[in-house]
Coordinates of C-alpha atoms in Angstrom, one line a residue:
X124 CA 9.7 -35.6 23.9
X125 CA 13.1 -33.9 22.7
X126 CA 11.1 -32.4 19.7
X127 CA 9.0 -30.7 21.9
X128 CA 11.9 -29.4 23.7
X129 CA 13.8 -28.8 20.1
X130 CA 10.1 -26.8 19.9
X131 CA 10.1 -25.0 22.7
X132 CA 13.5 -23.5 22.6
X133 CA 12.6 -22.1 19.1
X134 CA 9.6 -20.5 20.5
X135 CA 11.2 -19.3 23.6
X136 CA 14.9 -18.7 22.9
X137 CA 17.3 -16.2 22.6
X138 CA 15.1 -13.1 23.5
X139 CA 15.7 -10.0 25.5
X140 CA 15.3 -10.4 29.0
X141 CA 13.9 -7.0 29.1
X142 CA 11.4 -8.5 27.1
X143 CA 11.0 -11.3 29.8
X144 CA 9.9 -8.5 32.5
X145 CA 7.4 -7.1 30.0
X146 CA 5.8 -10.6 29.5
X147 CA 5.4 -11.3 32.8
X148 CA 4.6 -8.1 34.0
X149 CA 1.4 -8.6 30.5
X150 CA 0.6 -12.3 32.9
X151 CA 0.2 -10.3 35.7
X152 CA -1.8 -7.4 34.9
X153 CA -3.9 -9.6 32.7
X154 CA -4.6 -12.7 35.6
X155 CA -6.3 -9.5 38.1
X156 CA -7.9 -7.9 35.2
X157 CA -10.9 -8.6 36.2
X158 CA -12.9 -5.0 36.7
X159 CA -13.5 -4.7 32.6
X160 CA -15.0 -8.4 32.4
X161 CA -17.0 -7.9 35.5
X162 CA -17.8 -3.8 34.9
X163 CA -21.5 -4.2 33.2
X164 CA -22.9 -6.4 35.9
X165 CA -21.4 -4.6 38.8
X166 CA -23.4 -1.5 37.6
X167 CA -26.4 -2.6 36.3
X168 CA -26.9 -5.5 40.2
X169 CA -24.4 -3.9 42.8
X170 CA -25.1 -0.5 41.8
X171 CA -28.5 -0.5 40.3
X172 CA -27.5 1.4 37.6
X173 CA -30.4 1.0 34.4
X174 CA -27.8 -0.6 31.4
X175 CA -28.4 2.3 29.7
X176 CA -26.6 4.2 32.6
X177 CA -24.1 0.9 32.5
X178 CA -23.2 2.2 28.6
X179 CA -22.6 6.5 29.5
X180 CA -20.1 4.3 32.0
X181 CA -18.7 2.3 29.3
X182 CA -18.7 4.3 27.2
X183 CA -16.7 6.9 29.1
X184 CA -14.4 4.6 29.6
X185 CA -13.7 4.6 26.0
X186 CA -13.7 8.1 25.3
X187 CA -11.0 8.3 28.2
X188 CA -9.3 5.2 26.4
X189 CA -8.9 7.3 23.1
X190 CA -7.3 10.5 25.2
X191 CA -5.2 8.0 26.8
X192 CA -3.5 6.8 23.1
X193 CA -3.3 9.5 21.9
X194 CA -1.1 11.5 24.5
X195 CA 0.6 8.4 25.8
X196 CA 2.0 8.2 21.8
X197 CA 3.5 11.5 21.9
X198 CA 4.4 11.1 25.5
X199 CA 6.4 7.9 25.0
X200 CA 8.7 9.8 21.9
X201 CA 8.8 12.8 24.0
X202 CA 9.4 11.9 27.9
X203 CA 10.1 8.5 27.3
X204 CA 8.8 4.9 27.5
X205 CA 9.0 4.2 31.5
X206 CA 7.9 7.4 32.9
X207 CA 5.1 7.1 30.6
X208 CA 4.5 3.2 31.2
X209 CA 4.9 4.1 34.9
X210 CA 2.8 7.0 35.4
X211 CA 0.2 5.0 33.2
X212 CA 0.2 1.7 35.5
X213 CA -0.1 4.2 39.0
X214 CA -2.5 6.4 37.3
X215 CA -4.3 3.2 36.1
X216 CA -3.9 1.5 40.1
X217 CA -5.0 5.3 41.3
X218 CA -8.4 5.0 40.0
X219 CA -9.1 1.6 39.8
X220 CA -9.7 2.1 43.5
X221 CA -11.7 5.6 43.1
X222 CA -13.6 3.5 41.3
X223 CA -14.8 1.1 43.6
X224 CA -15.4 3.5 46.5
X225 CA -17.2 5.2 43.8
X226 CA -21.2 5.5 44.5
X227 CA -23.0 7.6 42.3
X228 CA -23.5 8.2 38.2
X229 CA -21.6 10.7 37.6
X230 CA -18.8 9.9 39.4
X231 CA -18.2 6.7 38.6
X232 CA -18.8 7.7 34.9
X233 CA -15.8 10.6 35.3
X234 CA -13.6 7.8 36.9
X235 CA -14.0 5.5 34.7
X236 CA -13.2 7.9 32.2
X237 CA -9.8 9.0 33.5
X238 CA -9.3 5.4 34.6
X239 CA -9.3 4.9 30.4
X240 CA -7.3 7.6 30.1
X241 CA -4.4 6.2 31.8
X242 CA -4.7 2.1 31.0
X243 CA -4.7 2.6 27.2
X244 CA -1.6 5.7 27.2
X245 CA 0.6 2.2 28.1
X246 CA -0.3 0.7 25.1
X247 CA 1.8 2.9 22.6
X248 CA 4.7 3.0 25.0
X249 CA 4.1 -1.0 25.8
X250 CA 4.0 -1.9 22.2
X251 CA 7.3 1.0 21.0
X252 CA 9.4 -0.7 24.2
X253 CA 9.2 -4.3 22.6
X254 CA 10.0 -3.5 19.4
X255 CA 13.3 -1.3 20.9
X256 CA 13.9 -4.8 22.9
X257 CA 13.4 -7.0 19.9
X258 CA 15.2 -7.5 17.5
X259 CA 13.3 -7.9 13.9
X260 CA 14.2 -11.5 13.3
X261 CA 12.6 -12.4 16.8
X262 CA 9.7 -10.0 17.2
X263 CA 7.1 -12.6 15.8
X264 CA 7.5 -14.9 17.7
X265 CA 7.7 -11.8 20.7
X266 CA 4.5 -10.9 19.8
X267 CA 3.5 -14.0 19.9
X268 CA 3.9 -14.9 23.6
X269 CA 3.0 -11.7 24.2
X270 CA -0.8 -12.6 22.4
X271 CA -0.6 -15.7 24.8
X272 CA 0.6 -14.1 27.8
X273 CA -2.4 -11.8 27.1
X274 CA -4.7 -14.3 26.0
X275 CA -3.9 -16.4 29.3
X276 CA -4.5 -13.7 31.9
X277 CA -7.8 -12.8 30.6
X278 CA -9.2 -16.9 30.7
X279 CA -8.2 -17.0 34.1
X280 CA -9.1 -13.5 34.8
X281 CA -12.8 -14.2 33.8
X282 CA -13.0 -17.5 36.0
X283 CA -11.2 -15.4 38.8
X284 CA -13.8 -12.9 39.0
X285 CA -16.6 -15.1 39.2
X286 CA -15.0 -16.0 42.8
X287 CA -13.6 -12.8 43.5
X288 CA -17.1 -11.8 43.4
X289 CA -18.7 -13.6 45.7
X290 CA -17.0 -12.0 48.5
X291 CA -17.8 -8.6 47.3
X292 CA -17.0 -6.6 44.0
X293 CA -15.0 -4.6 46.2
X294 CA -12.2 -7.3 45.6
X295 CA -12.1 -6.8 42.0
X296 CA -11.1 -3.8 42.6
X297 CA -8.3 -3.9 45.1
X298 CA -6.7 -7.3 43.0
X299 CA -7.2 -5.3 39.8
X300 CA -5.5 -2.3 41.1
X301 CA -2.8 -4.6 43.0
X302 CA -1.6 -6.5 39.4
X303 CA -1.2 -3.3 38.4
X304 CA 1.1 -1.8 40.7
X305 CA 3.3 -5.3 40.8
X306 CA 3.5 -4.8 37.3
X307 CA 4.5 -0.9 38.0
X308 CA 7.0 -2.5 40.2
X309 CA 8.3 -4.7 37.4
X310 CA 9.2 -2.0 35.1
X311 CA 10.2 -0.1 38.1
X312 CA 13.2 -1.9 39.2
X313 CA 13.9 -4.1 35.7
X314 CA 12.6 -2.2 32.5
X315 CA 15.5 0.7 32.1
X316 CA 14.4 3.8 29.0
X317 CA 14.8 1.7 25.7
X318 CA 13.8 5.0 23.5
X319 CA 16.5 5.9 21.1
X320 CA 17.0 9.6 18.6
X321 CA 17.8 9.3 16.4
X322 CA 20.6 12.1 14.8
X323 CA 20.7 13.2 11.7
X324 CA 18.6 14.7 8.2
X325 CA 14.8 14.8 8.0
X326 CA 13.3 13.1 5.5
X327 CA 13.7 15.5 2.5
X328 CA 15.8 17.1 4.0
X329 CA 12.9 19.2 5.8
X330 CA 12.4 19.2 9.6
X331 CA 8.5 18.0 9.5
X332 CA 5.8 17.8 12.4
X333 CA 5.1 14.1 14.1
X334 CA 1.5 14.7 13.8
X335 CA 1.8 16.3 9.5
X336 CA 3.8 13.1 9.0
X337 CA 1.2 11.0 10.5
X338 CA -0.9 12.2 8.2
X339 CA 0.6 12.2 5.6
X340 CA 1.8 8.3 5.4
X341 CA -0.6 6.8 3.2
X342 CA 0.8 3.9 3.7
X343 CA 0.2 3.4 7.0
X344 CA -2.7 5.0 6.9
X345 CA -4.6 2.3 4.9
X346 CA -3.0 0.0 7.0
X347 CA -4.6 1.5 10.3
X348 CA -8.2 1.8 8.3
X349 CA -7.6 -1.0 7.2
X350 CA -7.4 -2.7 11.2
X351 CA -10.2 -0.8 11.8
X352 CA -12.8 -2.5 9.7
X353 CA -11.3 -5.8 10.9
X354 CA -11.7 -4.3 14.5
X355 CA -15.8 -3.3 14.0
X356 CA -16.4 -7.0 12.7
X357 CA -14.3 -8.8 15.5
X358 CA -15.8 -6.6 18.2
X359 CA -18.7 -7.9 17.3
X360 CA -18.6 -11.0 19.1
X361 CA -18.4 -8.7 22.6
X362 CA -22.0 -6.4 21.5
X363 CA -24.1 -8.2 18.4
X364 CA -23.4 -11.8 19.1
X365 CA -25.3 -12.3 23.0
X366 CA -28.2 -10.5 21.4
X367 CA -28.4 -13.1 18.6
X368 CA -28.1 -15.9 21.0
X369 CA -30.5 -15.3 23.2
X370 CA -32.9 -15.2 20.6
X371 CA -32.0 -18.7 19.2
X372 CA -32.9 -19.2 23.4
X373 CA -29.5 -19.7 24.4
X374 CA -28.8 -18.3 28.0
X375 CA -26.1 -15.9 29.4
X376 CA -24.2 -19.3 30.7
X377 CA -23.7 -20.6 27.6
X378 CA -23.1 -17.6 25.6
X379 CA -19.8 -16.8 27.4
X380 CA -18.9 -20.9 27.3
X381 CA -19.3 -20.2 23.8
X382 CA -17.0 -17.1 24.3
X383 CA -14.4 -19.8 25.9
X384 CA -13.7 -21.4 23.0
X385 CA -11.7 -18.6 22.0
X386 CA -9.4 -18.0 25.0
X387 CA -9.4 -21.7 25.0
X388 CA -7.9 -22.3 21.5
X389 CA -5.7 -19.3 21.3
X390 CA -3.9 -20.3 24.8
X391 CA -3.7 -23.7 22.6
X392 CA -2.5 -23.0 19.5
X393 CA -1.0 -18.8 19.5
X394 CA 3.1 -20.8 20.3
X395 CA 2.3 -22.9 17.2
X396 CA 1.6 -20.1 15.1
X397 CA 5.0 -18.1 14.4
X398 CA 6.8 -21.6 12.9
X399 CA 3.8 -22.1 11.0
X400 CA 3.8 -18.9 8.9
X401 CA 7.2 -18.3 9.7
X402 CA 9.0 -16.9 5.6
X403 CA 5.9 -16.6 4.4
X404 CA 4.4 -12.8 2.9
X405 CA 2.3 -10.9 5.5
X406 CA 0.3 -9.8 3.3
X407 CA -0.6 -13.2 2.3
X408 CA -1.6 -14.2 5.9
X409 CA -3.3 -11.0 6.8
X410 CA -5.3 -11.8 3.6
X411 CA -6.5 -15.2 4.6
X412 CA -7.0 -14.4 8.5
X413 CA -9.4 -11.8 6.6
X414 CA -10.9 -14.5 5.1
X415 CA -11.4 -16.6 7.4
X416 CA -12.4 -14.1 9.9
X417 CA -14.8 -12.8 7.8
X418 CA -16.1 -16.6 7.2
X419 CA -16.5 -16.8 11.0
X420 CA -18.0 -14.3 11.4
X421 CA -20.6 -14.3 8.3
X422 CA -21.8 -18.1 9.5
X423 CA -23.3 -16.6 12.5
X424 CA -26.7 -15.9 10.1
X425 CA -27.3 -19.5 10.2
X426 CA -26.1 -20.2 13.6
X427 CA -29.4 -21.4 15.9
X428 CA -27.9 -24.2 18.5
X429 CA -25.1 -23.8 20.6
X430 CA -22.1 -26.4 18.7
X431 CA -22.7 -24.0 15.6
X432 CA -22.2 -20.6 17.9
X433 CA -19.0 -22.3 19.5
X434 CA -17.9 -23.3 15.4
X435 CA -17.9 -20.5 14.3
X436 CA -16.0 -18.6 17.6
X437 CA -13.3 -21.3 16.6
X438 CA -13.5 -20.1 12.7
X439 CA -13.3 -16.1 13.4
X440 CA -10.2 -17.4 16.5
X441 CA -8.4 -18.9 13.2
X442 CA -8.7 -15.7 11.6
X443 CA -7.4 -13.7 14.2
X444 CA -4.4 -15.6 15.2
X445 CA -2.9 -15.4 11.8
X446 CA -4.0 -12.1 12.4
X447 CA -2.4 -10.7 15.5
X448 CA 1.5 -11.5 15.3
X449 CA 1.7 -10.4 11.5
X450 CA -0.3 -7.4 12.2
X451 CA 2.4 -6.6 15.1
X452 CA 5.5 -7.2 13.3
X453 CA 4.4 -5.1 10.6
X454 CA 3.1 -2.0 13.3
X455 CA 6.5 -1.9 14.7
X456 CA 8.6 -1.4 10.5
X457 CA 5.9 1.0 9.4
X458 CA 7.2 3.0 12.5
X459 CA 10.1 5.0 12.2
X460 CA 12.1 5.6 15.7
X461 CA 11.5 8.5 16.2
X462 CA 7.9 8.8 16.1
X463 CA 7.6 5.2 17.4
X464 CA 5.1 5.7 20.2
X465 CA 2.8 8.4 18.5
X466 CA 3.0 5.8 15.5
X467 CA 1.6 3.0 18.1
X468 CA -1.0 5.6 19.1
X469 CA -3.0 6.0 16.1
X470 CA -2.6 2.5 15.4
X471 CA -4.5 1.8 19.1
X472 CA -6.5 4.3 18.3
X473 CA -8.3 2.8 16.0
X474 CA -9.2 -0.4 18.4
X475 CA -11.2 2.8 20.2
X476 CA -12.6 3.8 17.2
X477 CA -14.3 0.7 17.2
X478 CA -14.9 -0.2 20.0
X479 CA -17.5 2.9 20.1
X480 CA -18.2 2.5 16.8
X481 CA -19.0 -1.5 16.3
X482 CA -21.9 -2.4 18.7
X483 CA -24.0 1.5 17.5
X484 CA -23.2 -0.2 13.8
X485 CA -24.1 -3.3 14.9
X486 CA -27.1 -2.5 16.3
X487 CA -28.3 -0.1 13.4
X488 CA -27.5 -3.1 10.7
X489 CA -29.3 -5.3 12.4
X490 CA -32.3 -2.9 13.3
X491 CA -33.1 -2.3 9.9
X492 CA -31.7 -4.8 8.3
X493 CA -32.2 -8.1 9.8
X494 CA -29.8 -10.5 11.8
X495 CA -28.7 -12.0 8.9
X496 CA -28.2 -9.4 7.2
X497 CA -25.4 -8.7 9.8
X498 CA -23.4 -11.4 10.0
X499 CA -23.4 -11.4 6.0
X500 CA -21.8 -8.0 6.0
X501 CA -18.7 -9.5 8.6
X502 CA -18.3 -11.3 5.7
X503 CA -17.6 -8.8 2.9
X504 CA -15.7 -7.3 5.1
X505 CA -13.7 -9.7 5.9
X506 CA -13.2 -10.3 1.5
X507 CA -12.6 -6.3 1.0
X508 CA -10.1 -6.4 3.6
X509 CA -8.3 -9.2 2.4
X510 CA -8.0 -7.5 -1.4
X511 CA -7.0 -4.5 0.5
X512 CA -4.6 -6.7 2.0
X513 CA -3.3 -8.3 -1.2
X514 CA -3.5 -4.5 -3.0
X515 CA -1.5 -2.6 -0.6
X516 CA 0.9 -5.1 0.3
X517 CA 4.2 -4.3 -1.7
X518 CA 3.5 -1.0 -0.2
X519 CA 3.8 -1.7 2.5
X520 CA 7.0 -4.2 2.3
X521 CA 8.8 -1.7 0.1
X522 CA 8.0 1.7 3.3
X523 CA 9.3 -1.1 5.5
X524 CA 12.7 -2.1 3.5
X525 CA 13.2 1.8 3.4
X526 CA 12.8 2.5 6.9
X527 CA 15.4 -0.5 7.8
X528 CA 17.9 1.2 5.2
X529 CA 17.0 4.8 7.1
X530 CA 17.6 3.1 10.8
X531 CA 21.4 2.9 9.5
X532 CA 21.6 6.3 10.6
X533 CA 23.5 7.0 14.2
X534 CA 21.4 6.8 17.3
X535 CA 21.9 7.8 20.1
X536 CA 20.0 5.2 23.3
X537 CA 18.4 8.0 26.2
X538 CA 19.2 5.2 29.1
X539 CA 19.5 6.6 32.9
X540 CA 21.3 4.4 35.3
X541 CA 20.8 6.6 38.1
X542 CA 17.9 5.5 40.6
X543 CA 15.0 7.7 39.3
X544 CA 12.5 8.6 42.1
X545 CA 9.5 6.2 41.7
X546 CA 6.6 9.2 43.1
X547 CA 6.8 12.3 40.3
X548 CA 8.0 9.9 37.8
X549 CA 5.3 6.9 38.3
X550 CA 2.9 4.9 36.4
X551 CA 1.7 3.0 33.4
X552 CA -0.9 0.7 32.8
X553 CA -1.4 -2.8 30.9
X554 CA -4.5 -1.8 27.8
X555 CA -7.1 -4.4 29.8
X556 CA -8.6 -5.1 25.5
X557 CA -7.5 -7.8 23.9
X558 CA -6.1 -6.4 20.6

């Protein structure tokens, strides 16, 4: 018992109070994140749309998300973390309710687009604020705890949504909007602005635009490209895995049970990961996670029964668990303080692009080359990613060290102590994708 208490203190102790407010908001928001889980079923069964029309609506959500992450990153740096979060949450809650009451296809598609925009605009602001308030030495623990909350909330939401849907699909939208508003209220009451402005000389003594800085940052863009490859593999569990299981004669309920293993393993084991990888070379950890994830998805080529599919999920989930905290800490260290929101936005954009490309690419490979080629291709991508992390790792660490050194320049913290009006400055959403 004493050992467990010591581990708990080591895992959760010493983190800033603001982090715990953000963590609580994440958990509450995810506990009510019903809509995305059941959107396809709602559109086809409740609204009577075809599969292609449902795909159009979900695609509109993705397009809105891509715009939202880009705009959210810019607003995070220019306007501030707190007002961006609040505006995104209030906008998401409003559009959630509007989507629940919409009936015709184009109104629903427009609502989904705007909902995706507001919901994903919160990602860069939330990530930047998390980096702002958590010291570098504690970020591995902090991001692991936040990822744990995301998956705990997601797993519970999937179960609770089934009961809520029995009482009427509108309840899903109402509860989701309510939890989003509660998260916004926590931020409004308890979280202050954390944005800092660096007072000093720009790199090389010359002023540079934000977009130019990012587009010429080859180290960071290389890291984002590797994440895009990983996301293309990872998101096959949403698009192609259920089809592969159906081809093996397994029911949708079996798919639900198998994929639930992902959340169960993360909730049970994610908090042990920081101690496991602490002090280890991050590039080696990311390379190992890429190999493990590739092996897990690659073995799907040989799966034909439920337990085998479950085994593949458990394997690639282990890779996901190693990847997430190491990824998050590297993003934090590769993002210049004055451009932190926009760097977060570019990283989030890689997930949005993968969300749009992965099902199309997976479907084409499966149709043209076969099921085995798809999953063995995922394994090959994992191997390529591992090599990429090992090769680019030293340059990333040099860049991170340079930015830490540059961070010694004087900064001015923009932090308002006066109460701010809720309505005009408000609205943030917490992202609905588990990345």
